[in-house]
XYZ file of N, CA and C in Angstrom:
501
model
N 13.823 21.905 -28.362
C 13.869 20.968 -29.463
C 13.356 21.616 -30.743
N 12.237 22.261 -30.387
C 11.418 23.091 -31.741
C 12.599 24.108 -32.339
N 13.580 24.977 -31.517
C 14.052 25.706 -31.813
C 15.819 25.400 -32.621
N 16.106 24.095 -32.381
C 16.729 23.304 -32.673
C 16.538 22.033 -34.087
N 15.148 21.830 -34.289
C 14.809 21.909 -35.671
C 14.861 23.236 -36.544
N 14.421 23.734 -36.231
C 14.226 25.113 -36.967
C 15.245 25.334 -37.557
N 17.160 25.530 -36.503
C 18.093 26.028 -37.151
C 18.265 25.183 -37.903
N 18.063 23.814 -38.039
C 18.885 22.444 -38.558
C 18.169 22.588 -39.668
N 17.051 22.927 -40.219
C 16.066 22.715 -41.855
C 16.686 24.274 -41.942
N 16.738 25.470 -41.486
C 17.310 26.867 -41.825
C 18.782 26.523 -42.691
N 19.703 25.557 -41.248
C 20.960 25.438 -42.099
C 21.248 24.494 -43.201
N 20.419 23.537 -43.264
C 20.621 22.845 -44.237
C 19.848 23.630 -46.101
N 18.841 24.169 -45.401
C 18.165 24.916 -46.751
C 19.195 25.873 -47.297
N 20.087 26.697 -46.323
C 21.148 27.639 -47.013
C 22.672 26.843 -47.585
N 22.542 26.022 -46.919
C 23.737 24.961 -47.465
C 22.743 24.538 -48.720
N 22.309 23.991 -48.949
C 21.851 23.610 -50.458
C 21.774 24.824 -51.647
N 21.294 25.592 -51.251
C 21.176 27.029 -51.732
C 22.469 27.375 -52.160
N 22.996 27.190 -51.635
C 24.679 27.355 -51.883
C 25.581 26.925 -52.720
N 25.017 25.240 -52.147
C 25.719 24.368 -53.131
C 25.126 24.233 -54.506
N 23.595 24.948 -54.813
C 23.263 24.688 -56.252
C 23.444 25.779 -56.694
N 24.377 26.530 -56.532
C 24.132 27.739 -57.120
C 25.091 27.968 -58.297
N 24.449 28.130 -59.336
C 25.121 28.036 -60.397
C 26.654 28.817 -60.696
N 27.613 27.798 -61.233
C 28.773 28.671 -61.225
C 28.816 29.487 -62.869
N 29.882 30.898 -62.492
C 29.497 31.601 -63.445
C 30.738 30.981 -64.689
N 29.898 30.648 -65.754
C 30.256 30.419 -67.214
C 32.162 30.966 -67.041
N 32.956 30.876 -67.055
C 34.210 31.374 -67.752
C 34.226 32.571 -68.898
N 33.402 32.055 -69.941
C 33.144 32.714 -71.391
C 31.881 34.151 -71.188
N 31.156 33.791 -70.189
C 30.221 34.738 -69.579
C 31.039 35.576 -68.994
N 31.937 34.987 -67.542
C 32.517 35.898 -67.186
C 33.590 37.221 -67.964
N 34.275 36.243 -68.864
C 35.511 36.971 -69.725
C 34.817 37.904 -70.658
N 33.681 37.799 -71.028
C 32.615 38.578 -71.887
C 32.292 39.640 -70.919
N 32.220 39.561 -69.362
C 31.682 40.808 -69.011
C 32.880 41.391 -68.404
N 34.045 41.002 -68.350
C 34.741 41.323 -68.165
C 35.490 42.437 -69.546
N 35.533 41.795 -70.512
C 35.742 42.961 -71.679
C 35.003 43.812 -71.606
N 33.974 43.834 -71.395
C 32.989 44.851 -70.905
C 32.911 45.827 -70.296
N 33.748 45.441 -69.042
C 33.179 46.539 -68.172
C 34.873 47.251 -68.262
N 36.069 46.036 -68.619
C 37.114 46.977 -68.692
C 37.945 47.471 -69.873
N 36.405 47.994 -70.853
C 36.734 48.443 -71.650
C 37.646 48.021 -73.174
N 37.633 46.801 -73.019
C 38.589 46.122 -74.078
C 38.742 46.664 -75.788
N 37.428 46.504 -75.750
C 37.054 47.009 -76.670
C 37.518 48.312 -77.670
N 37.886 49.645 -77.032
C 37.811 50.401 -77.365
C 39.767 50.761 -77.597
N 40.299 50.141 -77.112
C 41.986 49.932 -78.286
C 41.809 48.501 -79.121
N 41.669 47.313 -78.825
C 41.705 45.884 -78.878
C 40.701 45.695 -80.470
N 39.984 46.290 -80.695
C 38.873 46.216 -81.450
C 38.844 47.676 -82.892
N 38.877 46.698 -84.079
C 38.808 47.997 -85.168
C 37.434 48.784 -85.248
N 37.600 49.557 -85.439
C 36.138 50.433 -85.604
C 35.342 50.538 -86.851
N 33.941 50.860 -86.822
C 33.263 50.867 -88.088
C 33.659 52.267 -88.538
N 33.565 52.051 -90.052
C 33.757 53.458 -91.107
C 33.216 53.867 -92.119
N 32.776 54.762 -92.286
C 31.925 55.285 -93.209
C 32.575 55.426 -94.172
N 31.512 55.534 -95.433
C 31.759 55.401 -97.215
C 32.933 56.385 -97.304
N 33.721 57.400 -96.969
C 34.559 58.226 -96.515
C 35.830 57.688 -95.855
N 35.618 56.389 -95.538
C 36.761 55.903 -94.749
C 37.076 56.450 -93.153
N 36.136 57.242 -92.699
C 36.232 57.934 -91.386
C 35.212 56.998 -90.283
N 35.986 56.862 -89.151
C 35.440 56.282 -88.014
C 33.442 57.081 -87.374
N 32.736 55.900 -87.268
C 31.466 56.120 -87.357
C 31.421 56.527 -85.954
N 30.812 57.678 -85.703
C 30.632 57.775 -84.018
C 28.996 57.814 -83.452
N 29.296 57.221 -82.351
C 27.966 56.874 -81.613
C 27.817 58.087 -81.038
N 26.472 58.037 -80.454
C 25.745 59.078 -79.216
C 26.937 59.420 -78.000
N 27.490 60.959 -78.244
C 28.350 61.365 -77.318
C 29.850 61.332 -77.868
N 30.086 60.973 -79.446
C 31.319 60.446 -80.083
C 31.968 59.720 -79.631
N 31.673 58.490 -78.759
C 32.042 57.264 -78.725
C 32.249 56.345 -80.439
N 33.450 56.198 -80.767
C 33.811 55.614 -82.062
C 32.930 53.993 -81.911
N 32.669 53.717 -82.963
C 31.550 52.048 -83.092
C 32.811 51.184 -83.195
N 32.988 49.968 -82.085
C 33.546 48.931 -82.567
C 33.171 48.256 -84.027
N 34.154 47.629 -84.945
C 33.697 46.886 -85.621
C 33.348 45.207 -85.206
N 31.983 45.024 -84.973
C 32.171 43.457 -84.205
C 32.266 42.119 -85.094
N 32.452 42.660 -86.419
C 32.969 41.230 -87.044
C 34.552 40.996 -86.860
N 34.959 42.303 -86.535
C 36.446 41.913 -86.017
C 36.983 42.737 -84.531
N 36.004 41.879 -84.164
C 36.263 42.176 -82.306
C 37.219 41.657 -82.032
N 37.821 42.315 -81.094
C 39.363 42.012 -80.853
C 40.346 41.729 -81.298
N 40.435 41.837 -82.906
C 41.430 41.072 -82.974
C 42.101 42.242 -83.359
N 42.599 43.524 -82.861
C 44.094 44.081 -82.792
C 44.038 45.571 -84.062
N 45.491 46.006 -83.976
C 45.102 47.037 -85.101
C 45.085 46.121 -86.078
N 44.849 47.023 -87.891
C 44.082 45.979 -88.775
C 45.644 46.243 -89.371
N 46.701 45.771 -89.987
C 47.858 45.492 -90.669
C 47.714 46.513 -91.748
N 46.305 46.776 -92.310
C 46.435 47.863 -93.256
C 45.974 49.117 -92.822
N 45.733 49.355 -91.287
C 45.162 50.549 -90.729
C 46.639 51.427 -90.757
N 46.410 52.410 -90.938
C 47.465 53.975 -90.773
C 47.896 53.857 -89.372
N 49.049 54.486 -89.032
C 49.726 54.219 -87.477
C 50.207 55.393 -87.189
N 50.164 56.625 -86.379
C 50.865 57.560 -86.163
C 52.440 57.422 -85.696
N 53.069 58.345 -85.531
C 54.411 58.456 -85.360
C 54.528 59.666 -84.446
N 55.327 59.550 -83.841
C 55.683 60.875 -82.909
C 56.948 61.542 -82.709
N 57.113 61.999 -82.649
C 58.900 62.871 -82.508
C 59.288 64.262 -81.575
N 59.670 64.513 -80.402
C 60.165 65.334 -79.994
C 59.620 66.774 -80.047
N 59.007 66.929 -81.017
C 58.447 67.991 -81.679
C 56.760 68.218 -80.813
N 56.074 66.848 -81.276
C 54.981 66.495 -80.569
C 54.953 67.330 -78.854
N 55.940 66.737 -78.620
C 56.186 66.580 -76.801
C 56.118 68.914 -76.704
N 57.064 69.116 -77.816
C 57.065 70.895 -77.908
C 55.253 71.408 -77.814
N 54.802 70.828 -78.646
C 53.104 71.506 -78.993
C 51.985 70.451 -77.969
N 52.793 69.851 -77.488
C 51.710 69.515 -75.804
C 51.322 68.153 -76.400
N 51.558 67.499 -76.928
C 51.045 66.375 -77.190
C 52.148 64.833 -76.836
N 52.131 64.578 -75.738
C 52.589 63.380 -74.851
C 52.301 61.613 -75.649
N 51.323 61.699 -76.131
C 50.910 60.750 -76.983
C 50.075 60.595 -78.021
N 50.022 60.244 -79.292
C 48.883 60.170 -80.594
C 48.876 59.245 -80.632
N 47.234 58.962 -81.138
C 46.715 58.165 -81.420
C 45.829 57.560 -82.777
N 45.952 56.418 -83.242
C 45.965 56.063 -85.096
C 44.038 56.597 -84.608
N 43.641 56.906 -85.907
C 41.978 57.276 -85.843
C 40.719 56.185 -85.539
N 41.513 54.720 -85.673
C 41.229 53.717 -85.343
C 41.251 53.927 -83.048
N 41.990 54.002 -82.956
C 42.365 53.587 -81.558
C 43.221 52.506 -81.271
N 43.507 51.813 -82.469
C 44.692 50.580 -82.028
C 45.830 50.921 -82.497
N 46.442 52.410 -82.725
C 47.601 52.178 -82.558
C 47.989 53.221 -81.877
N 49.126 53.495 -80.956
C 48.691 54.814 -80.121
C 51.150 54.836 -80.579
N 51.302 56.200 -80.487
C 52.691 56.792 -80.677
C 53.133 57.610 -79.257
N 54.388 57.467 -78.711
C 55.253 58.295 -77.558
C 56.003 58.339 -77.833
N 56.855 58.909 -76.564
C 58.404 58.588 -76.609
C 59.030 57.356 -76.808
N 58.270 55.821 -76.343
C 58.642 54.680 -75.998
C 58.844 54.326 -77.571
N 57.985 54.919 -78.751
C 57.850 54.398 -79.959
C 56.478 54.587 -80.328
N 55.927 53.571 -81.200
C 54.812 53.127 -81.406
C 54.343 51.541 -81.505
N 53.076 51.489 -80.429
C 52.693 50.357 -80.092
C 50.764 50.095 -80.806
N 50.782 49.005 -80.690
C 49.862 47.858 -81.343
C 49.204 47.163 -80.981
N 47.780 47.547 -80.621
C 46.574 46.734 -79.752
C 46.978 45.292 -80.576
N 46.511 44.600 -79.686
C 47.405 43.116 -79.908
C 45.785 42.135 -80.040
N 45.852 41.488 -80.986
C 44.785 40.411 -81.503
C 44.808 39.705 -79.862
N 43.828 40.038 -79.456
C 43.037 39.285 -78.452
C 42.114 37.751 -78.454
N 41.969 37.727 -80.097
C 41.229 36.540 -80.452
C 41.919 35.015 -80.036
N 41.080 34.356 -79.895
C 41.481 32.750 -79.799
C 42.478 32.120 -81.193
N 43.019 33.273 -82.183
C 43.629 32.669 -83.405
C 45.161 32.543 -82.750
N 45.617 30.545 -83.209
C 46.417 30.721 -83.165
C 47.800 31.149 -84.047
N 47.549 31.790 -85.356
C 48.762 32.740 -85.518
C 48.479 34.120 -85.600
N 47.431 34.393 -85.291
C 47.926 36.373 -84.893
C 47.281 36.419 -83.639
N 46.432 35.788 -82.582
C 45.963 35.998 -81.529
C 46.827 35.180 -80.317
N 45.719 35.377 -79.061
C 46.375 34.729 -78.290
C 46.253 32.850 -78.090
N 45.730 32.111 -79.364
C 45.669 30.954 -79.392
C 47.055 30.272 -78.936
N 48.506 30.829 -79.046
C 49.974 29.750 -78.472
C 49.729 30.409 -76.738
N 49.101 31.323 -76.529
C 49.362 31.464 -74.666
C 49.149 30.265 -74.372
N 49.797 30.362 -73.057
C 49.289 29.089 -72.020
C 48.708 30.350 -71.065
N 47.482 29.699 -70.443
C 46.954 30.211 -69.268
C 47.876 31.073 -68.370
N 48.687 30.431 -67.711
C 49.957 30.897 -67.028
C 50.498 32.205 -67.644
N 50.914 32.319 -68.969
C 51.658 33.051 -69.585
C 50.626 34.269 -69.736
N 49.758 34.500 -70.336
C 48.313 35.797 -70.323
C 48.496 35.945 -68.716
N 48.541 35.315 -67.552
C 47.962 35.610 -66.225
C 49.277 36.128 -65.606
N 50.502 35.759 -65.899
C 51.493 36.375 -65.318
C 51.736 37.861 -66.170
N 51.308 37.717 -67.552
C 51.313 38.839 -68.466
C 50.782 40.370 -67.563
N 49.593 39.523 -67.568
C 48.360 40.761 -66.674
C 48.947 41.235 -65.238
N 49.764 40.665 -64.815
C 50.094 39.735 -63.144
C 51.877 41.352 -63.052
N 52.273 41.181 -64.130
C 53.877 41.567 -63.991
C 54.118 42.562 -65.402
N 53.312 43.091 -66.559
C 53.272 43.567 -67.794
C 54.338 43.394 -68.716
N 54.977 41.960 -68.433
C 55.739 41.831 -69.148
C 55.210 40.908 -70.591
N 55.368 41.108 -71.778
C 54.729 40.217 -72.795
C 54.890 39.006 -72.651
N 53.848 37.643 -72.807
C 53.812 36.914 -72.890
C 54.257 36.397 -71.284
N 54.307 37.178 -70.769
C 54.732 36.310 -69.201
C 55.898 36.430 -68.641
N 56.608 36.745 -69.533
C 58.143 36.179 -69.416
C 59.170 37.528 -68.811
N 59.868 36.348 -67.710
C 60.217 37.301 -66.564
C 61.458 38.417 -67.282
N 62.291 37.961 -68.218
C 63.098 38.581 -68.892
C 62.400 38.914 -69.888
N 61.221 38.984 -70.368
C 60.703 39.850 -71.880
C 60.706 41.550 -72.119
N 60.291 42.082 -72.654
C 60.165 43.254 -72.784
C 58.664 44.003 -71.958
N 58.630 44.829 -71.219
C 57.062 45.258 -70.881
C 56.343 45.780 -72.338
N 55.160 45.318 -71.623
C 53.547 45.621 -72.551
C 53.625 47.495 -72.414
N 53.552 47.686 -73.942
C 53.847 49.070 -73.798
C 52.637 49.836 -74.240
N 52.451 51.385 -73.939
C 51.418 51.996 -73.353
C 50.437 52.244 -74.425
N 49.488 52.262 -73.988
C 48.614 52.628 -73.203
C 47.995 51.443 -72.789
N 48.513 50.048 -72.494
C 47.641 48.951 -72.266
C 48.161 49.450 -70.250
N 46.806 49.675 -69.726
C 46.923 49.727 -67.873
C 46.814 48.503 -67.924
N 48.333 47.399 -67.555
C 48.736 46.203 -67.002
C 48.399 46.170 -65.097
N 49.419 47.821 -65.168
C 49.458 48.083 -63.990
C 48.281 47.805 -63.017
N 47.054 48.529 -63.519
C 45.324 48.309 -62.991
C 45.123 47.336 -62.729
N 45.363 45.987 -63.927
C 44.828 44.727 -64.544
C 45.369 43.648 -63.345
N 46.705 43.781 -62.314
C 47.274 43.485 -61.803
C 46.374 43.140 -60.636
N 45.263 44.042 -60.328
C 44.688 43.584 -58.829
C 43.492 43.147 -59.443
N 43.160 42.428 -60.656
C 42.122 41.437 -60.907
C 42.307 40.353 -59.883
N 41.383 39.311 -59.755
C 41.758 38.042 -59.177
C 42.335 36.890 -60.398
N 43.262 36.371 -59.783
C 42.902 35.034 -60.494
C 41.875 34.444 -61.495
N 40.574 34.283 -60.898
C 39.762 33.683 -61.800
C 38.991 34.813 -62.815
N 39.569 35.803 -62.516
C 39.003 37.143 -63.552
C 40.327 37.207 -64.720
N 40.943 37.038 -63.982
C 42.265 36.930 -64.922
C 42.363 35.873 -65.816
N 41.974 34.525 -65.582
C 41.733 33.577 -66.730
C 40.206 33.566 -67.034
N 39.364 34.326 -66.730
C 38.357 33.939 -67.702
C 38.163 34.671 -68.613
C-alpha cells in the first residue's frame, strides 16, 4: 500500500509539473530562432561608417543594422552583377558589401523584408503560405511560383518542424 502511494503522489507530482509548464512564447521562439539560423546576416542591413563602409565586429563579422532588422536589401544599397567572366576568374557568386544582395548565374537576388510590414514585408503571408514557402522553396508558397533563389538554404529550412516554422 505504502509503495503504491508513493507512485500515485510521484505520478501525479510529474503530471502537474508537466502540465504547468510554461509554453514557449511564439515571438520568443521566432526570436531565437533568427538567431541561431542566422537570419540576420543576408535579411538585415548593416551598420556603416562615416566612409560609407560596413562596420566590422571582433573576427570581421559585419554589424547588423538593428533599427532596420530584417527588413531586406535597402532599395538604395549597390547590387552586384555577374557575367560569365566571373565564373572564368573563380568566382561562382558575388556578393553586394551589404550582404543582401548576392549575383550568379541564376541572376541577381534580394534578401527579402522579413518584417511584419504589410507593403514591403511579410505582413499579406498567410501562415500557410511562409510554411509551405520554407516547406517546398517556392515564393510565397505557391505550387506553380518561381523558387526562392540563392543563397536563401530553403532546402535546410525544410526539416524545421512545424511549430518552428510558424513561429
Amino acid at each position: 500500500m505504502k509503495g503504491f502511494l508513493g507512485i500515485t503522489v510521484f505520478t501525479f507530482l510529474v503530471a502537474t509539473a508537466l502540465g504547468c509548464q510554461k509554453q514557449a512564447d511564439p515571438v520568443e521562439k521566432g526570436e531565437h530562432l533568427v538567431n541561431i539560423l542566422d537570419c540576420d546576416t543576408c535579411h538585415s542591413p548593416k551598420m556603416l561608417n562615416a566612409n560609407g563602409m560596413p562596420v566590422l565586429a571582433q573576427g570581421g563579422i559585419l554589424v547588423p543594422d538593428t533599427t532596420r532588422r530584417l527588413s531586406g536589401h535597402p532599395a538604395e544599397a549597390i547590387y552586384p552583377t555577374w557575367s560569365p567572366e566571373d565564373a572564368q576568374r573563380g568566382s561562382v557568386t558575388l556578393a553586394s558589401p551589404l550582404l543582401t544582395a548576392w549575383a550568379g548565374p541564376w541572376g541577381v537576388s534580394f534578401a527579402t523584408n522579413l518584417t511584419p510590414d504589410k507593403a514591403t514585408g511579410l505582413g499579406e503571408w498567410t501562415e500557410g503560405a511562409f510554411v509551405q514557402a520554407m516547406r517546398t522553396g517556392k515564393h510565397q508558397g505557391q505550387p506553380n511560383g518561381r523558387y526562392i533563389l540563392p543563397p536563401m538554404p530553403y532546402y535546410a529550412y525544410k526539416h524545421l518542424t512545424d511549430n518552428e516554422v510558424k513561429a
